[in-house]
Amino acid sequence: MEEWITARRPRWGVVTAGKWVGDRLAVEPDEQVPGVWHLYLTGPGHGWDIYAEDAQQLCEWLQDEDYGFRLDPE
């Protein structure tokens, strides 16, 4: 598992596929529910957000090419 996930550090990126291409992606640990991650978009198609129940689900979403999530370098 990626070190930033274990350390629960937020990350940002961009959407490269699908309906929200070009929107900025934010990936942040949920402050109220340990282990949960909040993913949301900012940009022209903003208003989308979702919660990953755990690090495994987060990793699956980030690796799924259909979502098109690309994180910026740390």
mmCIF file of N, CA and C in Angstrom:
data_model
loop_
_atom_site.group_PDB
_atom_site.id
_atom_site.type_symbol
_atom_site.label_atom_id
_atom_site.label_comp_id
_atom_site.label_asym_id
_atom_site.label_seq_id
_atom_site.Cartn_x
_atom_site.Cartn_y
_atom_site.Cartn_z
ATOM 1 N N MET A 1 0.848 -1.181 0.000
ATOM 2 C CA MET A 1 0.000 0.000 0.000
ATOM 3 C C MET A 1 0.892 1.243 0.000
ATOM 4 N N GLU A 2 0.435 2.258 -0.669
ATOM 5 C CA GLU A 2 1.195 3.498 -0.790
ATOM 6 C C GLU A 2 1.391 4.151 0.582
ATOM 7 N N GLU A 3 2.561 4.737 0.773
ATOM 8 C CA GLU A 3 2.910 5.338 2.057
ATOM 9 C C GLU A 3 1.964 6.474 2.439
ATOM 10 N N TRP A 4 1.534 7.279 1.469
ATOM 11 C CA TRP A 4 0.655 8.404 1.781
ATOM 12 C C TRP A 4 -0.701 7.933 2.298
ATOM 13 N N ILE A 5 -1.136 6.731 1.868
ATOM 14 C CA ILE A 5 -2.400 6.183 2.359
ATOM 15 C C ILE A 5 -2.235 5.726 3.796
ATOM 16 N N THR A 6 -1.157 5.002 4.070
ATOM 17 C CA THR A 6 -0.888 4.541 5.435
ATOM 18 C C THR A 6 -0.771 5.726 6.391
ATOM 19 N N ALA A 7 -0.117 6.794 5.929
ATOM 20 C CA ALA A 7 0.062 7.997 6.760
ATOM 21 C C ALA A 7 -1.194 8.877 6.776
ATOM 22 N N ARG A 8 -2.182 8.528 5.955
ATOM 23 C CA ARG A 8 -3.450 9.274 5.854
ATOM 24 C C ARG A 8 -3.216 10.745 5.509
ATOM 25 N N ARG A 9 -2.388 10.957 4.467
ATOM 26 C CA ARG A 9 -2.152 12.306 3.957
ATOM 27 C C ARG A 9 -3.065 12.567 2.767
ATOM 28 N N PRO A 10 -3.595 13.769 2.651
ATOM 29 C CA PRO A 10 -4.427 14.094 1.493
ATOM 30 C C PRO A 10 -3.588 14.164 0.227
ATOM 31 N N ARG A 11 -4.252 13.946 -0.912
ATOM 32 C CA ARG A 11 -3.599 14.052 -2.226
ATOM 33 C C ARG A 11 -4.560 14.741 -3.179
ATOM 34 N N TRP A 12 -3.995 15.278 -4.249
ATOM 35 C CA TRP A 12 -4.785 15.926 -5.271
ATOM 36 C C TRP A 12 -4.372 15.393 -6.626
ATOM 37 N N GLY A 13 -5.235 15.564 -7.589
ATOM 38 C CA GLY A 13 -4.937 15.084 -8.925
ATOM 39 C C GLY A 13 -5.933 15.625 -9.923
ATOM 40 N N VAL A 14 -6.105 14.869 -11.018
ATOM 41 C CA VAL A 14 -6.981 15.284 -12.096
ATOM 42 C C VAL A 14 -7.729 14.052 -12.621
ATOM 43 N N VAL A 15 -8.888 14.299 -13.209
ATOM 44 C CA VAL A 15 -9.674 13.225 -13.824
ATOM 45 C C VAL A 15 -9.332 13.204 -15.314
ATOM 46 N N THR A 16 -8.966 12.015 -15.829
ATOM 47 C CA THR A 16 -8.515 11.902 -17.214
ATOM 48 C C THR A 16 -9.476 11.117 -18.106
ATOM 49 N N ALA A 17 -10.603 10.659 -17.574
ATOM 50 C CA ALA A 17 -11.549 9.870 -18.371
ATOM 51 C C ALA A 17 -12.970 10.125 -17.877
ATOM 52 N N GLY A 18 -13.918 9.822 -18.739
ATOM 53 C CA GLY A 18 -15.319 9.877 -18.333
ATOM 54 C C GLY A 18 -15.908 11.268 -18.330
ATOM 55 N N LYS A 19 -17.027 11.375 -17.654
ATOM 56 C CA LYS A 19 -17.848 12.590 -17.637
ATOM 57 C C LYS A 19 -17.141 13.813 -17.062
ATOM 58 N N TRP A 20 -16.212 13.607 -16.136
ATOM 59 C CA TRP A 20 -15.598 14.721 -15.421
ATOM 60 C C TRP A 20 -14.160 15.000 -15.856
ATOM 61 N N VAL A 21 -13.806 14.682 -17.093
ATOM 62 C CA VAL A 21 -12.449 14.920 -17.598
ATOM 63 C C VAL A 21 -12.048 16.373 -17.345
ATOM 64 N N GLY A 22 -10.854 16.544 -16.807
ATOM 65 C CA GLY A 22 -10.322 17.878 -16.566
ATOM 66 C C GLY A 22 -10.603 18.424 -15.183
ATOM 67 N N ASP A 23 -11.545 17.857 -14.463
ATOM 68 C CA ASP A 23 -11.822 18.322 -13.105
ATOM 69 C C ASP A 23 -10.668 17.943 -12.188
ATOM 70 N N ARG A 24 -10.474 18.729 -11.161
ATOM 71 C CA ARG A 24 -9.479 18.436 -10.136
ATOM 72 C C ARG A 24 -10.070 17.439 -9.155
ATOM 73 N N LEU A 25 -9.239 16.508 -8.712
ATOM 74 C CA LEU A 25 -9.622 15.469 -7.765
ATOM 75 C C LEU A 25 -8.948 15.736 -6.430
ATOM 76 N N ALA A 26 -9.709 15.670 -5.366
ATOM 77 C CA ALA A 26 -9.161 15.738 -4.011
ATOM 78 C C ALA A 26 -9.442 14.404 -3.327
ATOM 79 N N VAL A 27 -8.437 13.874 -2.660
ATOM 80 C CA VAL A 27 -8.542 12.622 -1.915
ATOM 81 C C VAL A 27 -8.080 12.937 -0.493
ATOM 82 N N GLU A 28 -9.004 12.876 0.458
ATOM 83 C CA GLU A 28 -8.687 13.262 1.838
ATOM 84 C C GLU A 28 -9.202 12.227 2.816
ATOM 85 N N PRO A 29 -8.448 11.995 3.897
ATOM 86 C CA PRO A 29 -8.964 11.115 4.943
ATOM 87 C C PRO A 29 -10.147 11.785 5.627
ATOM 88 N N ASP A 30 -11.182 11.011 5.925
ATOM 89 C CA ASP A 30 -12.338 11.549 6.639
ATOM 90 C C ASP A 30 -11.927 11.793 8.086
ATOM 91 N N GLU A 31 -12.123 12.999 8.542
ATOM 92 C CA GLU A 31 -11.715 13.365 9.905
ATOM 93 C C GLU A 31 -12.628 12.775 10.979
ATOM 94 N N GLN A 32 -13.851 12.423 10.607
ATOM 95 C CA GLN A 32 -14.811 11.959 11.597
ATOM 96 C C GLN A 32 -14.922 10.453 11.682
ATOM 97 N N VAL A 33 -14.545 9.753 10.605
ATOM 98 C CA VAL A 33 -14.674 8.289 10.578
ATOM 99 C C VAL A 33 -13.316 7.686 10.236
ATOM 100 N N PRO A 34 -12.632 7.114 11.209
ATOM 101 C CA PRO A 34 -11.309 6.531 10.956
ATOM 102 C C PRO A 34 -11.357 5.471 9.842
ATOM 103 N N GLY A 35 -10.389 5.533 8.945
ATOM 104 C CA GLY A 35 -10.285 4.555 7.877
ATOM 105 C C GLY A 35 -11.014 4.925 6.601
ATOM 106 N N VAL A 36 -11.950 5.861 6.663
ATOM 107 C CA VAL A 36 -12.738 6.256 5.499
ATOM 108 C C VAL A 36 -12.026 7.391 4.760
ATOM 109 N N TRP A 37 -12.140 7.368 3.413
ATOM 110 C CA TRP A 37 -11.539 8.393 2.560
ATOM 111 C C TRP A 37 -12.633 9.114 1.770
ATOM 112 N N HIS A 38 -12.488 10.433 1.650
ATOM 113 C CA HIS A 38 -13.434 11.267 0.911
ATOM 114 C C HIS A 38 -12.780 11.672 -0.405
ATOM 115 N N LEU A 39 -13.436 11.376 -1.517
ATOM 116 C CA LEU A 39 -12.981 11.791 -2.839
ATOM 117 C C LEU A 39 -14.007 12.769 -3.382
ATOM 118 N N TYR A 40 -13.540 13.908 -3.873
ATOM 119 C CA TYR A 40 -14.470 14.864 -4.470
ATOM 120 C C TYR A 40 -13.783 15.629 -5.591
ATOM 121 N N LEU A 41 -14.594 16.233 -6.442
ATOM 122 C CA LEU A 41 -14.100 16.948 -7.611
ATOM 123 C C LEU A 41 -14.387 18.432 -7.496
ATOM 124 N N THR A 42 -13.489 19.213 -8.087
ATOM 125 C CA THR A 42 -13.712 20.649 -8.258
ATOM 126 C C THR A 42 -13.458 20.963 -9.718
ATOM 127 N N GLY A 43 -14.241 21.826 -10.282
ATOM 128 C CA GLY A 43 -14.095 22.192 -11.685
ATOM 129 C C GLY A 43 -15.451 22.286 -12.352
ATOM 130 N N PRO A 44 -15.476 22.316 -13.691
ATOM 131 C CA PRO A 44 -16.731 22.493 -14.427
ATOM 132 C C PRO A 44 -17.810 21.463 -14.083
ATOM 133 N N GLY A 45 -17.422 20.230 -13.827
ATOM 134 C CA GLY A 45 -18.399 19.195 -13.507
ATOM 135 C C GLY A 45 -18.500 18.924 -12.019
ATOM 136 N N HIS A 46 -18.042 19.881 -11.210
ATOM 137 C CA HIS A 46 -17.974 19.672 -9.765
ATOM 138 C C HIS A 46 -19.330 19.338 -9.155
ATOM 139 N N GLY A 47 -19.306 18.892 -7.955
ATOM 140 C CA GLY A 47 -20.522 18.496 -7.267
ATOM 141 C C GLY A 47 -20.527 17.006 -6.985
ATOM 142 N N TRP A 48 -19.561 16.294 -7.511
ATOM 143 C CA TRP A 48 -19.457 14.848 -7.325
ATOM 144 C C TRP A 48 -18.575 14.557 -6.127
ATOM 145 N N ASP A 49 -19.045 13.677 -5.274
ATOM 146 C CA ASP A 49 -18.176 13.198 -4.202
ATOM 147 C C ASP A 49 -18.610 11.801 -3.787
ATOM 148 N N ILE A 50 -17.680 11.079 -3.189
ATOM 149 C CA ILE A 50 -17.921 9.702 -2.782
ATOM 150 C C ILE A 50 -16.987 9.375 -1.626
ATOM 151 N N TYR A 51 -17.374 8.376 -0.846
ATOM 152 C CA TYR A 51 -16.556 7.948 0.291
ATOM 153 C C TYR A 51 -16.104 6.503 0.094
ATOM 154 N N ALA A 52 -14.796 6.282 0.179
ATOM 155 C CA ALA A 52 -14.249 4.930 0.145
ATOM 156 C C ALA A 52 -14.268 4.405 1.579
ATOM 157 N N GLU A 53 -14.799 3.210 1.772
ATOM 158 C CA GLU A 53 -14.966 2.657 3.114
ATOM 159 C C GLU A 53 -13.646 2.289 3.784
ATOM 160 N N ASP A 54 -12.614 2.049 2.965
ATOM 161 C CA ASP A 54 -11.315 1.687 3.541
ATOM 162 C C ASP A 54 -10.229 1.910 2.494
ATOM 163 N N ALA A 55 -8.984 1.692 2.886
ATOM 164 C CA ALA A 55 -7.853 1.918 1.998
ATOM 165 C C ALA A 55 -7.894 0.998 0.790
ATOM 166 N N GLN A 56 -8.362 -0.220 0.950
ATOM 167 C CA GLN A 56 -8.441 -1.157 -0.168
ATOM 168 C C GLN A 56 -9.386 -0.638 -1.253
ATOM 169 N N GLN A 57 -10.555 -0.179 -0.849
ATOM 170 C CA GLN A 57 -11.506 0.372 -1.818
ATOM 171 C C GLN A 57 -10.924 1.621 -2.487
ATOM 172 N N LEU A 58 -10.261 2.466 -1.722
ATOM 173 C CA LEU A 58 -9.619 3.653 -2.274
ATOM 174 C C LEU A 58 -8.615 3.254 -3.351
ATOM 175 N N CYS A 59 -7.764 2.298 -3.068
ATOM 176 C CA CYS A 59 -6.756 1.844 -4.035
ATOM 177 C C CYS A 59 -7.412 1.298 -5.294
ATOM 178 N N GLU A 60 -8.483 0.537 -5.142
ATOM 179 C CA GLU A 60 -9.190 -0.004 -6.300
ATOM 180 C C GLU A 60 -9.723 1.112 -7.186
ATOM 181 N N TRP A 61 -10.322 2.127 -6.588
ATOM 182 C CA TRP A 61 -10.860 3.244 -7.370
ATOM 183 C C TRP A 61 -9.752 4.007 -8.073
ATOM 184 N N LEU A 62 -8.640 4.246 -7.376
ATOM 185 C CA LEU A 62 -7.546 5.006 -7.973
ATOM 186 C C LEU A 62 -6.891 4.257 -9.132
ATOM 187 N N GLN A 63 -6.963 2.930 -9.121
ATOM 188 C CA GLN A 63 -6.353 2.126 -10.170
ATOM 189 C C GLN A 63 -7.316 1.812 -11.316
ATOM 190 N N ASP A 64 -8.598 2.060 -11.137
ATOM 191 C CA ASP A 64 -9.607 1.745 -12.147
ATOM 192 C C ASP A 64 -9.538 2.770 -13.286
ATOM 193 N N GLU A 65 -9.151 2.316 -14.478
ATOM 194 C CA GLU A 65 -8.999 3.221 -15.615
ATOM 195 C C GLU A 65 -10.314 3.867 -16.039
ATOM 196 N N ASP A 66 -11.444 3.248 -15.732
ATOM 197 C CA ASP A 66 -12.735 3.842 -16.075
ATOM 198 C C ASP A 66 -12.982 5.140 -15.316
ATOM 199 N N TYR A 67 -12.441 5.242 -14.097
ATOM 200 C CA TYR A 67 -12.571 6.494 -13.331
ATOM 201 C C TYR A 67 -11.614 7.550 -13.860
ATOM 202 N N GLY A 68 -10.440 7.140 -14.323
ATOM 203 C CA GLY A 68 -9.477 8.084 -14.891
ATOM 204 C C GLY A 68 -8.841 8.994 -13.871
ATOM 205 N N PHE A 69 -8.682 8.546 -12.625
ATOM 206 C CA PHE A 69 -8.055 9.376 -11.602
ATOM 207 C C PHE A 69 -6.540 9.324 -11.753
ATOM 208 N N ARG A 70 -5.904 10.471 -11.856
ATOM 209 C CA ARG A 70 -4.453 10.543 -11.895
ATOM 210 C C ARG A 70 -3.990 11.507 -10.812
ATOM 211 N N LEU A 71 -3.228 11.023 -9.871
ATOM 212 C CA LEU A 71 -2.752 11.864 -8.772
ATOM 213 C C LEU A 71 -1.530 12.673 -9.196
ATOM 214 N N ASP A 72 -1.439 13.892 -8.682
ATOM 215 C CA ASP A 72 -0.251 14.712 -8.886
ATOM 216 C C ASP A 72 0.909 14.087 -8.117
ATOM 217 N N PRO A 73 2.143 14.330 -8.555
ATOM 218 C CA PRO A 73 3.293 13.845 -7.771
ATOM 219 C C PRO A 73 3.305 14.495 -6.388
ATOM 220 N N GLU A 74 3.811 13.762 -5.416
ATOM 221 C CA GLU A 74 3.894 14.334 -4.055
ATOM 222 C C GLU A 74 5.011 15.318 -3.970
#
